[in-house]
Amino acid sequence: MVEKAVMSTTAVAAAPRGSFLVQLLWGRWFMMFGAFLIMAGAGATYLFGVYSKQIKTTLGYDQATLNLMSTSKDLGANVGVLSGLIAEVTPIWFVLLVGSLMNFAGYFMIWLAVAEKISKPTVWQMCLYICIGANSQNFANTGSLVTCVKNFPEGRGMMLGLLKGYVGLSGAVFTQLYHAIYGDDAKSLILLIAWLPAVLSIIFIFTMRIMKVSKHPREIKVFYQYLYISIALAVTAMALTIAQRTASFSHAAYIGSATIVCFWLFLPLVVAIREEYADWKLRNQAMNNPPSSVVIEKLPEPEMEKKSAVVEKDGKQVSCWENIWEKPERGEDYTILQALLSADMVILFLATFCGLGCSLTAVDNMGQIGESLGYPTKTISTFVSLISIWNYFGRVFAGFVSEIILLRYKIPRPLIMSIALFISAIGDILIAFPQPGSVYISSLLIGFSFGAQLTLLFTIISELFGLKYYSTLFNCGQLASPLGSFILNVQVVGRLYDQEATKQLARKGMTRSMVKDLTCIGSQCFRSSFAILAGTNVFGAFILLILVARTRQFYKGDIYKRFREQRTDNGGGGGGSWCFEGTRGG
């Protein structure tokens, strides 16, 4: 038996009285506000469709080469294993610092090339620059998203929805900011992408940290308040996007638009100050009221011998390679190898290859899709903004609504992810066989599905494989998306587009060497390729139904029971022996 002293009041009198400013800057709510801003700057990869035309024209690339660069971007954005492993053995501030340096270095070199301030880089150099810049978002994800999930394990679905929602809105936010700062110069958008996310990460570099898990009485209510603010930001961004599409905005009007967007971005700070002030008052009251009595409570010995990721035989620890197949129950802490080699992860890998691979391909080609159908540059920018905004709605839906559906109806999250892939397939069909205005609808569907898939993928991984090695596992979980993007974007969409464009040149009696920019015009440019994408999405949706059947019983249980039991004991971060061995716990 274990004896535990329980005071009759919230006795923290031994703790020194701190100023409110210290409480604010080191509190969990201000940390969440910082995470929102970091994540709002971590979605620059979704803006590739806005400035890709500048790269293509300035450097004289054909569509296949541009798509190769786009795939390099997707590779960097989704191969986050390095950031995950670094986070296991270094402080969070170091992760954010490395990410900020990579972001600035990668995108600043691209801007120098496109602005013709340096000699024309080779294709492999441009691919390397954008891969480095895009990979930096994994460091922002790991430093802020993983930290918040570990600090709020019971609200992880809502937390992931909020944070990934701000990433989804980043495209629309950046669009407003760059119009206000640089006007209509798309090249300067690359410069904005280079310095702004880096500055945000550095500002909050010491704010992001693992805290002791505790239940805040107003936690869910505050989450919903943040949700309402983010919805207001999304609606405002959508209204501004539509207004800028239908009317001509002056530079002063763009500055006004950016000011409104910044107001909604910084409004969560007011909520954070209010909550931290309430906590500070309660703490000071407790300091002034010493405990009146102490009760000694008998607790049972903690159960340490449950099935764990690491087992012992004859007093010796078994090698991580020997217990790969001795997996714990779903929801317990898997080792890295146990998770990666499990059937559940393989199914998620295949579904991610299909779903996110198709979504990334559609988003990256949106600029050329609009161009092929005869839309002006301003309208193409509108498509990208709509994808960004509905990307947000998809992420929030996957975080909040799927949480409600799971808790109330015990519907497995993989089923909701399967539905998201079907929605994406409909968007692909609308591009393959376009009708007047259908690209607008397609932008909404693809953006919504893309956002929902990302949030659901990260949430499912945390639920099935535990949080102990979440920094590494959630980055491993998205490895399939750049592979899918390479095959579908470069080998399918890029090749079929260039073939059609070459046919159009031949009809005019011209050859490829006679033109600098290989451009295809007409609805047939993306017909075959996006029909293939639609079929790929449907295949991925059916693959996920297998995971639905495998996890049905797991999701019928109480998946958060473990964290309620460990609430007062789980205070550490991801240090120690990260490798491929581990025990249950936080």
XYZ file of C-alpha atoms in Angstrom:
586
model
C 0.000 0.000 0.000
C 1.058 3.570 -0.619
C 0.320 6.480 1.692
C -0.690 9.759 0.114
C -1.136 13.057 1.939
C -4.212 15.007 0.825
C -4.725 18.544 2.123
C -8.221 19.815 2.771
C -7.565 22.976 0.764
C -5.592 23.615 -2.362
C -2.420 23.988 -0.369
C 0.274 25.586 -2.401
C 1.453 27.897 0.350
C 4.971 26.587 0.048
C 5.165 27.898 -3.507
C 6.478 31.437 -3.843
C 4.016 34.096 -4.856
C 4.740 35.048 -8.465
C 3.715 38.015 -10.546
C 0.827 37.722 -12.970
C 3.161 38.386 -15.903
C 5.214 35.313 -14.976
C 2.003 33.285 -14.600
C 0.862 34.451 -18.037
C 4.088 33.837 -19.926
C 4.585 30.370 -18.396
C 0.953 29.280 -18.365
C -0.617 26.610 -20.574
C -3.130 28.984 -22.145
C -0.492 31.427 -23.349
C 1.433 28.420 -24.618
C -1.635 27.431 -26.637
C -1.902 30.961 -28.064
C 1.730 30.756 -29.155
C 1.034 27.375 -30.757
C -1.850 28.899 -32.734
C 0.410 31.572 -34.227
C 3.228 29.123 -34.949
C 0.811 26.788 -36.717
C -0.766 29.696 -38.622
C 2.674 30.262 -40.123
C 3.408 26.593 -40.762
C 1.206 26.098 -43.828
C 3.292 27.912 -46.419
C 3.543 24.735 -48.500
C -0.123 25.133 -49.457
C 0.701 28.417 -51.224
C 2.823 26.751 -53.888
C -0.026 27.087 -56.380
C 0.108 30.888 -56.010
C 3.796 31.438 -56.761
C 4.540 28.318 -58.856
C 3.773 30.251 -62.049
C 6.524 32.735 -61.154
C 9.021 29.890 -60.757
C 7.903 28.253 -63.994
C 8.124 31.467 -66.010
C 11.302 32.931 -64.512
C 13.320 29.716 -64.622
C 11.779 28.321 -67.819
C 10.496 25.031 -66.391
C 8.038 22.674 -68.059
C 5.182 21.157 -66.052
C 7.046 17.920 -65.286
C 9.993 19.868 -63.856
C 7.692 22.121 -61.846
C 5.900 19.057 -60.501
C 9.268 17.534 -59.573
C 9.949 20.640 -57.507
C 6.458 20.373 -56.060
C 7.119 16.764 -55.090
C 10.360 17.817 -53.407
C 8.271 20.277 -51.409
C 5.847 17.520 -50.431
C 8.751 15.250 -49.533
C 10.192 17.857 -47.202
C 6.810 18.723 -45.720
C 5.876 15.148 -44.907
C 9.144 13.415 -44.008
C 9.302 14.636 -40.440
C 11.060 11.682 -38.836
C 14.180 13.784 -38.269
C 12.269 16.420 -36.299
C 10.540 13.698 -34.289
C 13.777 11.953 -33.345
C 15.446 15.263 -32.489
C 12.498 16.121 -30.236
C 12.959 12.866 -28.335
C 16.478 13.792 -27.200
C 16.596 17.618 -27.205
C 14.547 20.419 -25.618
C 11.572 21.769 -27.541
C 13.189 25.198 -27.935
C 15.993 23.591 -29.927
C 13.477 21.925 -32.262
C 11.774 25.267 -32.949
C 15.111 27.030 -33.464
C 16.284 24.485 -36.028
C 12.964 24.741 -37.841
C 13.058 28.527 -38.033
C 16.592 28.497 -39.474
C 15.650 25.873 -42.064
C 12.521 27.794 -43.076
C 14.394 31.029 -43.670
C 17.334 29.411 -45.466
C 15.210 27.340 -47.869
C 12.640 29.908 -48.948
C 15.093 32.827 -48.967
C 17.249 30.989 -51.516
C 14.153 30.379 -53.663
C 13.293 34.078 -53.497
C 16.832 35.041 -54.499
C 16.562 32.741 -57.521
C 13.108 33.896 -58.626
C 13.991 37.563 -58.048
C 17.101 36.927 -60.190
C 19.447 38.204 -57.504
C 21.677 35.162 -57.964
C 22.607 33.123 -61.029
C 20.014 30.571 -62.127
C 20.252 27.496 -59.852
C 20.089 24.000 -61.251
C 16.884 22.015 -60.880
C 18.313 19.841 -58.111
C 19.334 22.921 -56.168
C 15.834 24.399 -56.365
C 14.405 21.044 -55.283
C 16.808 21.012 -52.333
C 15.909 24.585 -51.315
C 12.176 23.963 -51.274
C 12.635 20.583 -49.560
C 14.569 22.249 -46.728
C 12.070 25.089 -46.423
C 9.081 22.768 -46.429
C 10.690 20.372 -43.959
C 10.840 23.181 -41.426
C 7.075 22.915 -40.909
C 7.635 19.490 -39.338
C 9.779 21.134 -36.685
C 6.984 23.646 -36.019
C 4.480 20.768 -35.862
C 6.638 18.744 -33.518
C 7.496 21.686 -31.298
C 3.963 23.014 -30.869
C 1.412 20.385 -31.911
C 3.004 17.439 -30.099
C 3.568 19.601 -27.019
C -0.083 20.645 -26.861
C -1.350 17.088 -27.403
C 0.780 15.845 -24.493
C -0.402 18.727 -22.300
C -4.087 18.082 -23.147
C -4.296 14.298 -23.773
C -8.030 13.989 -23.066
C -8.859 16.788 -25.489
C -6.430 15.683 -28.171
C -9.095 15.483 -30.892
C -10.221 19.054 -30.320
C -6.646 20.233 -29.824
C -5.493 18.671 -33.082
C -8.509 20.103 -34.876
C -7.740 23.616 -33.643
C -4.014 23.530 -34.317
C -4.246 21.871 -37.722
C -7.128 24.235 -38.483
C -4.806 27.211 -38.092
C -2.371 25.507 -40.474
C -5.223 25.175 -42.944
C -5.999 28.887 -42.648
C -2.389 29.929 -43.126
C -2.750 30.116 -46.906
C -5.571 32.639 -46.660
C -3.755 34.555 -43.904
C -0.533 34.773 -45.898
C -2.468 35.911 -48.975
C -3.973 38.845 -47.074
C -0.669 39.787 -45.461
C 1.375 39.703 -48.638
C -1.160 41.863 -50.497
C -1.004 44.371 -47.646
C 2.800 44.399 -47.418
C 3.950 43.790 -50.989
C 0.909 44.443 -53.209
C 0.378 42.010 -56.090
C 4.002 40.896 -56.381
C 3.805 37.092 -56.123
C 7.610 36.880 -55.931
C 7.519 38.819 -52.657
C 5.133 36.219 -51.256
C 8.094 33.829 -51.229
C 10.062 36.380 -49.193
C 7.193 36.698 -46.704
C 7.086 32.902 -46.373
C 10.827 32.976 -45.640
C 10.893 35.415 -42.713
C 7.469 35.429 -41.014
C 7.213 31.771 -39.822
C 10.826 31.927 -38.626
C 10.098 35.021 -36.541
C 6.988 33.453 -34.988
C 8.879 30.332 -33.892
C 11.656 32.375 -32.321
C 9.232 34.645 -30.427
C 7.569 31.660 -28.707
C 10.671 29.496 -28.542
C 10.657 29.208 -24.729
C 6.879 29.235 -24.315
C 6.404 25.767 -25.802
C 7.165 23.061 -23.215
C 5.673 19.942 -21.660
C 3.666 20.647 -18.499
C 2.206 18.401 -15.838
C -1.113 16.993 -17.003
C -4.022 18.370 -15.006
C -7.708 18.869 -15.677
C -8.819 22.466 -16.014
C -12.496 22.842 -14.980
C -13.196 25.109 -17.978
C -11.009 23.259 -20.469
C -13.706 22.162 -22.909
C -15.443 25.532 -22.690
C -12.199 27.340 -23.530
C -11.609 24.973 -26.456
C -14.989 25.929 -27.859
C -14.240 29.625 -27.388
C -11.054 29.157 -29.390
C -13.104 27.264 -31.962
C -15.570 30.145 -32.350
C -12.712 32.612 -32.790
C -11.073 30.455 -35.431
C -14.401 30.051 -37.250
C -14.778 33.841 -37.248
C -11.275 34.078 -38.720
C -12.165 31.550 -41.417
C -15.445 33.268 -42.308
C -13.700 36.649 -42.411
C -10.989 35.284 -44.676
C -13.599 33.743 -46.969
C -15.608 36.986 -47.112
C -12.480 38.983 -47.919
C -11.493 36.470 -50.588
C -14.892 36.740 -52.270
C -14.897 40.542 -51.986
C -11.441 40.783 -53.528
C -12.607 38.492 -56.325
C -15.620 40.644 -57.192
C -14.162 44.134 -56.588
C -10.868 45.901 -57.164
C -9.054 46.542 -53.869
C -6.604 49.375 -53.426
C -3.436 48.897 -51.383
C -5.063 50.745 -48.474
C -8.036 48.347 -48.661
C -5.663 45.376 -48.532
C -4.034 46.875 -45.426
C -7.487 47.146 -43.844
C -8.223 43.513 -44.731
C -4.959 42.355 -43.200
C -5.714 44.343 -40.030
C -9.050 42.560 -39.628
C -7.365 39.186 -40.095
C -4.708 40.065 -37.504
C -7.442 41.063 -35.031
C -8.943 37.568 -35.162
C -5.476 35.993 -35.043
C -4.611 37.771 -31.801
C -8.019 37.538 -30.110
C -7.123 34.163 -28.480
C -4.576 36.142 -26.456
C -7.487 37.824 -24.642
C -8.889 34.409 -23.707
C -5.450 33.280 -22.538
C -5.022 36.366 -20.342
C -8.479 35.867 -18.806
C -7.865 32.202 -17.987
C -4.374 32.782 -16.635
C -5.630 35.649 -14.479
C -8.342 33.422 -13.014
C -5.743 30.738 -12.221
C -3.419 33.342 -10.712
C -6.159 34.637 -8.395
C -7.011 31.124 -7.215
C -3.368 30.399 -6.543
C -2.924 33.567 -4.494
C -6.072 32.798 -2.511
C -4.730 29.348 -1.725
C -1.443 30.849 -0.540
C -3.315 33.053 1.912
C -5.360 30.118 3.268
C -3.060 27.466 4.754
C -4.429 23.920 5.004
C -6.579 23.244 8.069
C -5.973 19.499 8.131
C -4.083 16.719 6.474
C -5.648 13.361 5.623
C -3.535 10.254 5.053
C -5.114 8.207 2.286
C -4.217 4.595 1.555
C -3.756 3.858 -2.120
C -3.051 0.509 -3.777
C 0.393 -0.143 -5.141
C 0.667 1.007 -8.735
C 0.263 -1.851 -11.171
C 3.628 -1.947 -12.886
C 3.575 -5.365 -14.461
C 0.937 -4.852 -17.103
C 1.869 -5.733 -20.637
C 4.495 -3.273 -21.743
C 6.443 -2.443 -24.828
C 9.576 -3.799 -23.131
C 9.580 -7.084 -21.258
C 12.159 -8.687 -19.019
C 13.299 -12.283 -18.796
C 15.356 -13.569 -15.871
C 15.926 -10.000 -14.727
C 17.372 -8.917 -18.075
C 15.800 -6.436 -20.416
C 14.820 -7.960 -23.724
C 16.206 -6.298 -26.866
C 13.769 -4.127 -28.770
C 14.295 -6.394 -31.771
C 13.056 -9.432 -29.816
C 9.713 -7.979 -28.726
C 8.633 -6.403 -32.021
C 5.783 -8.873 -32.369
C 4.839 -8.830 -28.658
C 2.634 -5.793 -29.072
C 0.659 -4.211 -26.228
C -3.073 -3.591 -26.434
C -4.320 -0.804 -28.684
C -4.085 2.511 -26.886
C -1.041 1.460 -24.841
C 2.429 2.805 -25.598
C 3.961 0.996 -28.559
C 7.665 1.216 -29.300
C 8.569 2.821 -32.613
C 9.270 -0.510 -34.320
C 6.168 -2.178 -32.912
C 3.992 0.603 -34.293
C 5.677 0.853 -37.694
C 5.473 -2.908 -38.271
C 1.869 -3.305 -37.126
C -0.944 -4.115 -39.543
C -2.848 -1.015 -38.414
C 0.032 1.267 -39.440
C 0.388 -0.505 -42.802
C -3.292 0.142 -43.539
C -2.903 3.784 -42.535
C 0.178 3.999 -44.767
C -1.744 2.732 -47.810
C -4.704 5.016 -47.119
C -2.385 7.993 -46.668
C -0.617 7.170 -49.926
C -3.943 7.314 -51.730
C -5.755 10.087 -49.877
C -3.073 12.628 -49.017
C -1.110 11.806 -52.173
C -4.126 12.739 -54.303
C -4.925 15.820 -52.221
C -1.379 17.160 -52.401
C -1.363 16.590 -56.158
C -4.624 18.498 -56.603
C -3.525 21.419 -54.417
C -0.125 21.735 -56.108
C -1.664 21.790 -59.589
C -4.485 24.217 -58.816
C -2.594 27.096 -60.445
C -2.133 25.201 -63.699
C -5.727 23.888 -63.564
C -7.059 27.441 -63.396
C -4.704 28.543 -66.165
C -5.729 25.666 -68.453
C -9.407 26.553 -68.025
C -8.789 30.232 -68.797
C -9.176 31.741 -65.329
C -7.246 34.981 -64.575
C -4.453 35.086 -61.982
C -6.668 36.726 -59.350
C -9.222 33.925 -59.659
C -6.504 31.266 -59.376
C -5.419 32.927 -56.134
C -9.065 32.671 -55.039
C -9.023 28.897 -55.645
C -5.951 28.530 -53.433
C -7.531 30.665 -50.705
C -10.746 28.625 -50.834
C -8.761 25.404 -50.483
C -6.973 26.907 -47.491
C -10.208 28.039 -45.813
C -12.057 24.779 -46.369
C -8.918 22.929 -45.369
C -9.470 24.642 -42.030
C -13.125 23.570 -41.844
C -12.098 19.993 -42.602
C -9.534 20.000 -39.808
C -11.922 21.505 -37.284
C -14.674 19.089 -38.295
C -12.300 16.155 -37.915
C -11.210 17.412 -34.504
C -14.442 18.532 -32.853
C -17.247 16.753 -34.697
C -15.435 13.418 -34.872
C -14.799 13.696 -31.123
C -18.524 14.185 -30.479
C -19.450 11.344 -32.841
C -16.887 9.040 -31.220
C -17.903 9.743 -27.629
C -21.653 9.722 -28.283
C -22.073 7.035 -30.917
C -18.763 5.094 -30.636
C -18.176 5.411 -34.387
C -14.515 4.625 -35.215
C -12.484 7.561 -36.511
C -11.135 5.523 -39.478
C -14.708 5.408 -40.836
C -14.858 9.216 -40.862
C -11.487 9.273 -42.635
C -12.842 6.868 -45.252
C -15.752 9.233 -45.941
C -13.251 12.080 -46.365
C -11.538 10.176 -49.186
C -14.869 9.677 -50.969
C -15.435 13.451 -50.766
C -12.015 14.068 -52.313
C -12.864 11.701 -55.172
C -15.914 13.818 -56.008
C -13.702 16.920 -56.159
C -11.320 15.153 -58.552
C -14.203 14.204 -60.858
C -15.328 17.849 -61.002
C -11.859 18.818 -62.281
C -11.630 15.913 -64.715
C -14.985 16.880 -66.249
C -15.285 20.621 -65.527
C -18.469 22.616 -65.823
C -18.921 26.384 -65.311
C -18.066 27.100 -61.671
C -17.200 23.483 -60.885
C -13.603 24.339 -59.961
C -14.922 26.480 -57.097
C -16.880 23.509 -55.743
C -13.922 21.204 -56.303
C -11.692 23.578 -54.312
C -14.103 23.364 -51.384
C -14.371 19.571 -51.462
C -10.648 18.886 -51.903
C -9.695 21.452 -49.260
C -12.218 20.063 -46.754
C -11.154 16.462 -47.366
C -7.451 17.306 -47.206
C -7.810 19.007 -43.839
C -9.981 16.258 -42.387
C -7.557 13.526 -43.444
C -4.571 15.174 -41.766
C -6.275 15.717 -38.415
C -7.821 12.253 -38.402
C -4.509 10.595 -39.299
C -2.646 12.254 -36.425
C -5.483 11.570 -33.966
C -5.818 7.907 -34.945
C -2.073 7.351 -34.526
C -2.161 8.857 -31.017
C -5.150 6.700 -30.056
C -3.898 3.381 -31.415
C -0.197 3.601 -30.508
C -0.056 5.853 -27.416
C 1.714 9.154 -26.762
C 5.116 8.039 -25.481
C 6.764 8.195 -28.919
C 4.146 10.357 -30.580
C 6.768 12.893 -31.727
C 8.266 10.247 -33.993
C 5.201 8.174 -34.849
C 3.006 11.004 -36.102
C 5.846 12.105 -38.384
C 6.318 8.525 -39.604
C 2.595 8.245 -40.234
C 2.637 10.821 -43.004
C 5.641 9.373 -44.861
C 3.354 7.842 -47.482
C 1.995 11.186 -48.671
C 5.197 12.411 -50.423
C 5.570 8.990 -52.063
C 1.987 9.223 -53.279
C 2.572 12.795 -54.392
C 5.670 11.801 -56.398
C 3.965 8.975 -58.250
C 0.659 10.757 -58.808
C 1.978 14.292 -59.321
C 5.133 13.733 -61.363
C 4.590 10.365 -63.010
C 0.848 10.715 -63.692
C -0.388 14.314 -63.727
C 2.848 15.971 -64.881
C 3.517 13.519 -67.711
C -0.056 13.516 -69.023
C -0.166 17.327 -68.893
C 3.101 17.674 -70.844
C 1.938 15.111 -73.395
C -1.241 17.091 -74.057
C 0.685 20.384 -74.196
C 3.155 18.885 -76.688
C 0.254 17.742 -78.869
C -1.129 21.278 -78.865
C 2.270 22.624 -79.969
C 2.438 20.052 -82.748
C -0.963 21.174 -84.065
C 0.489 24.681 -84.343
C 3.560 23.371 -86.170
C 5.870 24.116 -83.217
C 8.285 22.067 -81.102
C 9.208 22.147 -77.407
C 12.508 23.920 -78.081
C 10.643 26.831 -79.671
C 8.840 27.845 -76.451
C 10.146 28.679 -72.987
C 6.968 27.794 -71.041
C 5.166 24.558 -71.912
C 1.489 25.360 -71.338
C -1.649 23.338 -71.987
C -5.004 25.055 -72.534
C -8.365 23.319 -72.362
C -10.438 20.961 -70.235
C -8.636 17.913 -71.634
C -5.341 18.889 -69.943
C -6.217 17.257 -66.615
C -9.082 14.945 -67.644
C -7.320 11.590 -67.667
C -5.017 12.328 -64.738
C -7.758 13.478 -62.360
C -9.957 10.546 -63.297
C -7.054 8.376 -62.112
C -6.856 10.413 -58.890
C -10.564 9.878 -58.264
C -10.157 6.116 -58.600
C -7.142 6.162 -56.287
C -9.139 7.993 -53.611
C -11.948 5.446 -53.817
C -9.448 2.597 -53.445
C -7.971 4.255 -50.353
C -11.436 4.687 -48.852
C -12.132 0.962 -49.161
C -8.727 0.146 -47.636
C -9.698 2.178 -44.559
C -12.825 0.078 -44.083
C -10.500 -2.796 -43.144
C -9.108 -0.668 -40.300
C -12.668 0.197 -39.266
C -13.423 -3.494 -38.817
C -10.166 -4.104 -36.908
C -10.658 -1.229 -34.437
C -14.415 -1.362 -33.938
C -14.174 -2.974 -30.484
C -11.386 -0.628 -29.388
C -13.430 2.486 -30.166
C -16.446 1.055 -28.346
C -14.461 1.261 -25.086
C -13.260 4.235 -23.047
C -10.114 5.296 -24.913
C -9.358 8.140 -22.447
C -9.652 6.133 -19.218
C -5.902 5.657 -18.956
C -5.208 9.396 -19.023
C -7.766 10.156 -16.348
C -6.025 7.639 -14.103
C -2.573 9.083 -14.773
C -3.568 12.753 -14.677
C -1.674 13.597 -11.491
C 1.332 11.377 -12.261
C 2.076 12.229 -15.874
C 4.242 15.335 -15.963
C 7.249 14.507 -18.069
C 8.165 15.119 -21.653
C 9.842 12.976 -24.176
C 13.316 12.438 -22.899
C 15.332 9.438 -21.932
C 15.692 6.361 -24.062
C 13.684 7.250 -27.131
C 15.168 4.628 -29.409
C 13.081 1.563 -30.044
C 12.470 0.488 -26.489
C 10.194 1.870 -23.871
C 7.743 1.235 -21.109
C 4.203 2.343 -20.676
C 3.724 5.843 -19.495
C 3.890 9.411 -20.614
